[in-house]
Amino acid sequence: DGGITQSPKYLFRKEGQNVTLSCEQNLNHDAMYWYRQDPGQGLRLIYYSQIVNDFQKGDIAEGYSVSREKKESFPLTVTSAQKNPTAFYLCASRPGPQGGEQFFGPGTRLTVL
Amino acid sequence: AQSVAQPEDQVNVAEGNPLTVKCTYSVSGNPYLFWYVQYPNRGLQFLLKYITGDNLVKGSYGFEAEFNKSQTSFHLKKPSALVSDSALYFCAVRDMYNREGSQGNLIFGKGTKLSVKP
């Protein structure tokens, strides 16, 4: 988990509210990712960003939004349009070369009340 | 379509016995393969990767994996399991389609829960 921080660790939200999950990295990595993890479904890609000021939708982007204004930061907003937001959210980063592994943060568990 | 399969939801092993966690893949071209471990309520930790070279790859915590091109497999192994190895293990392959800047994206299997009993 070193070098990538996610906050908060636990987050509770009422239905209809938007919430923003923080992801910061001090590894000087170019690429950053957001995944959603549900029991028995592995990791599903929400959004990714290869460079600052650019990002692309992943496999399950509906109901989510991101920004990449700084190299070290990639916040994820879970909007009220996301119908089933309760999940464990993981942020990851990767250095420039395409073949490298991704490094993960400790995760944020979001619960909708 | 590119995919990764982990055919076992759970693997049970006695402490001190060898362990194997299975992974098969389907991609075009030469695959880049990865193994990660996840402890409860934690992020994923990188264990090892295969990009090229020797088919037997050694990684962290005594784990190793064998790349088999003919069987399209990349099974994770350890000669002697520890109770502390109990965790969720993920196999991943690099996305080779390179659509919309997807270079470096990973496709993950659904994970295998390893349980090591004393």
GROMACS .gro file of C-alpha atoms in nm:
model
  231
    1ASP     CA    1   0.000   0.000   0.000
    2GLY     CA    2   0.297   0.234   0.038
    3GLY     CA    3   0.291   0.554  -0.163
    4ILE     CA    4  -0.080   0.555  -0.239
    5THR     CA    5  -0.330   0.688   0.012
    6GLN     CA    6  -0.706   0.669   0.001
    7SER     CA    7  -0.943   0.851   0.228
    8PRO     CA    8  -1.162   0.800   0.409
    9LYS     CA    9  -1.125   0.431   0.495
   10TYR     CA   10  -1.497   0.402   0.567
   11LEU     CA   11  -1.769   0.623   0.421
   12PHE     CA   12  -2.140   0.625   0.481
   13ARG     CA   13  -2.381   0.798   0.247
   14LYS     CA   14  -2.750   0.857   0.237
   15GLU     CA   15  -2.935   0.775  -0.081
   16GLY     CA   16  -2.939   1.069  -0.323
   17GLN     CA   17  -2.610   1.218  -0.206
   18ASN     CA   18  -2.293   1.254  -0.408
   19VAL     CA   19  -1.968   1.158  -0.236
   20THR     CA   20  -1.605   1.199  -0.336
   21LEU     CA   21  -1.334   0.944  -0.262
   22SER     CA   22  -0.979   1.069  -0.244
   23CYS     CA   23  -0.674   0.903  -0.400
   24GLU     CA   24  -0.326   1.051  -0.374
   25GLN     CA   25   0.007   0.903  -0.482
   26ASN     CA   26   0.363   1.022  -0.422
   27LEU     CA   27   0.526   0.768  -0.655
   28ASN     CA   28   0.542   1.005  -0.953
   29HIS     CA   29   0.338   0.755  -1.153
   30ASP     CA   30   0.177   0.864  -1.477
   31ALA     CA   31  -0.126   0.634  -1.481
   32MET     CA   32  -0.398   0.603  -1.219
   33TYR     CA   33  -0.701   0.376  -1.192
   34TRP     CA   34  -1.024   0.329  -0.998
   35TYR     CA   35  -1.173  -0.016  -0.939
   36ARG     CA   36  -1.482  -0.139  -0.768
   37GLN     CA   37  -1.474  -0.468  -0.578
   38ASP     CA   38  -1.783  -0.669  -0.490
   39PRO     CA   39  -1.779  -1.014  -0.328
   40GLY     CA   40  -1.727  -1.289  -0.585
   41GLN     CA   41  -1.688  -1.046  -0.876
   42GLY     CA   42  -1.325  -0.956  -0.862
   43LEU     CA   43  -1.215  -0.606  -0.962
   44ARG     CA   44  -1.405  -0.401  -1.218
   45LEU     CA   45  -1.251  -0.095  -1.381
   46ILE     CA   46  -1.443   0.231  -1.335
   47TYR     CA   47  -1.213   0.500  -1.482
   48TYR     CA   48  -0.848   0.533  -1.571
   49SER     CA   49  -0.610   0.814  -1.655
   50GLN     CA   50  -0.283   0.777  -1.843
   51ILE     CA   51  -0.171   1.139  -1.802
   52VAL     CA   52  -0.276   1.461  -1.633
   53ASN     CA   53  -0.591   1.627  -1.769
   54ASP     CA   54  -0.696   1.311  -1.953
   55PHE     CA   55  -0.908   1.012  -1.847
   56GLN     CA   56  -1.118   0.737  -2.003
   57LYS     CA   57  -1.419   0.536  -1.901
   58GLY     CA   58  -1.367   0.181  -1.790
   59ASP     CA   59  -1.615  -0.104  -1.792
   60ILE     CA   60  -1.860   0.034  -1.534
   61ALA     CA   61  -1.833   0.415  -1.552
   62GLU     CA   62  -2.205   0.493  -1.531
   63GLY     CA   63  -2.289   0.688  -1.216
   64TYR     CA   64  -1.927   0.785  -1.150
   65SER     CA   65  -1.708   1.083  -1.243
   66VAL     CA   66  -1.339   1.164  -1.205
   67SER     CA   67  -1.088   1.444  -1.257
   68ARG     CA   68  -0.711   1.447  -1.307
   69GLU     CA   69  -0.597   1.804  -1.254
   70LYS     CA   70  -0.273   1.702  -1.083
   71LYS     CA   71  -0.041   1.409  -1.145
   72GLU     CA   72  -0.061   1.292  -0.786
   73SER     CA   73  -0.439   1.310  -0.741
   74PHE     CA   74  -0.730   1.119  -0.899
   75PRO     CA   75  -1.054   1.172  -0.700
   76LEU     CA   76  -1.363   0.964  -0.773
   77THR     CA   77  -1.715   1.101  -0.726
   78VAL     CA   78  -1.995   0.855  -0.675
   79THR     CA   79  -2.309   1.031  -0.790
   80SER     CA   80  -2.671   0.971  -0.701
   81ALA     CA   81  -2.710   0.815  -1.045
   82GLN     CA   82  -2.513   0.510  -0.929
   83LYS     CA   83  -2.792   0.273  -0.828
   84ASN     CA   84  -2.591   0.029  -0.618
   85PRO     CA   85  -2.288   0.215  -0.482
   86THR     CA   86  -2.220   0.004  -0.174
   87ALA     CA   87  -1.882  -0.157  -0.243
   88PHE     CA   88  -1.509  -0.152  -0.172
   89TYR     CA   89  -1.329   0.100  -0.393
   90LEU     CA   90  -0.964   0.063  -0.483
   91CYS     CA   91  -0.732   0.316  -0.640
   92ALA     CA   92  -0.412   0.212  -0.818
   93SER     CA   93  -0.125   0.372  -1.004
   94ARG     CA   94   0.137   0.257  -1.254
   95PRO     CA   95   0.462   0.410  -1.376
   96GLY     CA   96   0.502   0.505  -1.738
   97PRO     CA   97   0.615   0.180  -1.904
   98GLN     CA   98   0.324  -0.021  -2.038
   99GLY     CA   99   0.432  -0.356  -1.902
  100GLY     CA  100   0.457  -0.263  -1.539
  101GLU     CA  101   0.247  -0.376  -1.251
  102GLN     CA  102  -0.007  -0.155  -1.079
  103PHE     CA  103   0.030  -0.048  -0.716
  104PHE     CA  104  -0.280  -0.030  -0.502
  105GLY     CA  105  -0.402   0.191  -0.221
  106PRO     CA  106  -0.566   0.054   0.096
  107GLY     CA  107  -0.921   0.108  -0.030
  108THR     CA  108  -1.237   0.288   0.079
  109ARG     CA  109  -1.546   0.099   0.188
  110LEU     CA  110  -1.859   0.290   0.090
  111THR     CA  111  -2.193   0.202   0.246
  112VAL     CA  112  -2.521   0.356   0.141
  113LEU     CA  113  -2.767   0.383   0.428
  114ALA     CA  114  -1.233  -1.161  -2.599
  115GLN     CA  115  -0.957  -1.124  -2.347
  116SER     CA  116  -1.018  -1.294  -2.015
  117VAL     CA  117  -0.868  -1.448  -1.705
  118ALA     CA  118  -1.018  -1.749  -1.531
  119GLN     CA  119  -0.954  -1.869  -1.179
  120PRO     CA  120  -1.149  -2.194  -1.176
  121GLU     CA  121  -1.149  -2.243  -0.799
  122ASP     CA  122  -1.339  -2.008  -0.570
  123GLN     CA  123  -1.158  -2.156  -0.268
  124VAL     CA  124  -0.852  -2.369  -0.206
  125ASN     CA  125  -0.794  -2.542   0.127
  126VAL     CA  126  -0.446  -2.656   0.228
  127ALA     CA  127  -0.286  -2.786   0.545
  128GLU     CA  128   0.004  -2.588   0.684
  129GLY     CA  129   0.335  -2.721   0.556
  130ASN     CA  130   0.183  -2.874   0.242
  131PRO     CA  131   0.244  -2.736  -0.107
  132LEU     CA  132  -0.021  -2.508  -0.250
  133THR     CA  133  -0.134  -2.429  -0.603
  134VAL     CA  134  -0.377  -2.159  -0.709
  135LYS     CA  135  -0.481  -2.196  -1.071
  136CYS     CA  136  -0.511  -1.933  -1.343
  137THR     CA  137  -0.575  -1.958  -1.715
  138TYR     CA  138  -0.587  -1.672  -1.962
  139SER     CA  139  -0.708  -1.585  -2.309
  140VAL     CA  140  -0.533  -1.301  -2.493
  141SER     CA  141  -0.384  -1.248  -2.833
  142GLY     CA  142  -0.008  -1.232  -2.863
  143ASN     CA  143   0.240  -1.271  -2.580
  144PRO     CA  144   0.076  -1.216  -2.243
  145TYR     CA  145   0.193  -1.008  -1.951
  146LEU     CA  146   0.072  -1.193  -1.640
  147PHE     CA  147   0.049  -1.088  -1.276
  148TRP     CA  148  -0.042  -1.229  -0.935
  149TYR     CA  149  -0.169  -1.019  -0.645
  150VAL     CA  150  -0.271  -1.102  -0.287
  151GLN     CA  151  -0.537  -0.925  -0.080
  152TYR     CA  152  -0.584  -0.950   0.295
  153PRO     CA  153  -0.925  -0.858   0.444
  154ASN     CA  154  -1.019  -0.493   0.403
  155ARG     CA  155  -0.683  -0.411   0.245
  156GLY     CA  156  -0.559  -0.317  -0.099
  157LEU     CA  157  -0.396  -0.561  -0.338
  158GLN     CA  158  -0.028  -0.641  -0.295
  159PHE     CA  159   0.184  -0.734  -0.596
  160LEU     CA  160   0.342  -1.082  -0.575
  161LEU     CA  161   0.505  -1.150  -0.910
  162LYS     CA  162   0.482  -1.105  -1.285
  163TYR     CA  163   0.577  -1.275  -1.609
  164ILE     CA  164   0.664  -1.067  -1.912
  165THR     CA  165   0.930  -1.267  -2.089
  166GLY     CA  166   1.215  -1.508  -2.019
  167ASP     CA  167   1.221  -1.803  -1.780
  168ASN     CA  168   0.883  -1.973  -1.748
  169LEU     CA  169   0.929  -2.011  -1.371
  170VAL     CA  170   0.894  -1.675  -1.199
  171LYS     CA  171   0.986  -1.621  -0.835
  172GLY     CA  172   0.815  -1.356  -0.628
  173SER     CA  173   0.751  -1.227  -0.279
  174TYR     CA  174   0.693  -1.436   0.036
  175GLY     CA  175   0.825  -1.756  -0.123
  176PHE     CA  176   0.565  -1.769  -0.399
  177GLU     CA  177   0.642  -1.868  -0.755
  178ALA     CA  178   0.440  -1.911  -1.072
  179GLU     CA  179   0.487  -2.118  -1.383
  180PHE     CA  180   0.398  -1.981  -1.725
  181ASN     CA  181   0.277  -2.251  -1.965
  182LYS     CA  182   0.208  -2.115  -2.311
  183SER     CA  183   0.063  -2.434  -2.456
  184GLN     CA  184  -0.189  -2.463  -2.173
  185THR     CA  185  -0.236  -2.083  -2.145
  186SER     CA  186  -0.188  -2.111  -1.772
  187PHE     CA  187  -0.003  -1.920  -1.502
  188HIS     CA  188  -0.052  -2.117  -1.178
  189LEU     CA  189   0.070  -1.975  -0.848
  190LYS     CA  190   0.265  -2.214  -0.624
  191LYS     CA  191   0.439  -2.235  -0.290
  192PRO     CA  192   0.631  -2.539  -0.163
  193SER     CA  193   0.518  -2.509   0.199
  194ALA     CA  194   0.205  -2.317   0.297
  195LEU     CA  195   0.179  -2.098   0.607
  196VAL     CA  196  -0.135  -2.006   0.798
  197SER     CA  197  -0.045  -1.643   0.726
  198ASP     CA  198  -0.079  -1.713   0.352
  199SER     CA  199  -0.456  -1.731   0.399
  200ALA     CA  200  -0.594  -1.453   0.180
  201LEU     CA  201  -0.762  -1.374  -0.150
  202TYR     CA  202  -0.544  -1.420  -0.458
  203PHE     CA  203  -0.597  -1.251  -0.794
  204CYS     CA  204  -0.449  -1.335  -1.131
  205ALA     CA  205  -0.437  -1.060  -1.394
  206VAL     CA  206  -0.334  -1.016  -1.757
  207ARG     CA  207  -0.246  -0.698  -1.940
  208ASP     CA  208  -0.508  -0.562  -2.181
  209MET     CA  209  -0.360  -0.611  -2.528
  210TYR     CA  210  -0.624  -0.435  -2.738
  211ASN     CA  211  -0.487  -0.086  -2.672
  212ARG     CA  212  -0.821   0.083  -2.721
  213GLU     CA  213  -0.857   0.446  -2.615
  214GLY     CA  214  -0.529   0.457  -2.430
  215SER     CA  215  -0.580   0.130  -2.242
  216GLN     CA  216  -0.212   0.043  -2.251
  217GLY     CA  217  -0.118  -0.094  -1.913
  218ASN     CA  218  -0.474  -0.176  -1.808
  219LEU     CA  219  -0.514  -0.509  -1.631
  220ILE     CA  220  -0.791  -0.764  -1.661
  221PHE     CA  221  -0.847  -0.946  -1.331
  222GLY     CA  222  -0.981  -1.288  -1.248
  223LYS     CA  223  -1.254  -1.317  -0.987
  224GLY     CA  224  -1.014  -1.427  -0.718
  225THR     CA  225  -0.944  -1.746  -0.524
  226LYS     CA  226  -0.972  -1.761  -0.148
  227LEU     CA  227  -0.683  -1.957   0.001
  228SER     CA  228  -0.737  -2.108   0.343
  229VAL     CA  229  -0.440  -2.265   0.521
  230LYS     CA  230  -0.525  -2.466   0.832
  231PRO     CA  231  -0.278  -2.543   1.111
   0.00000   0.00000   0.00000
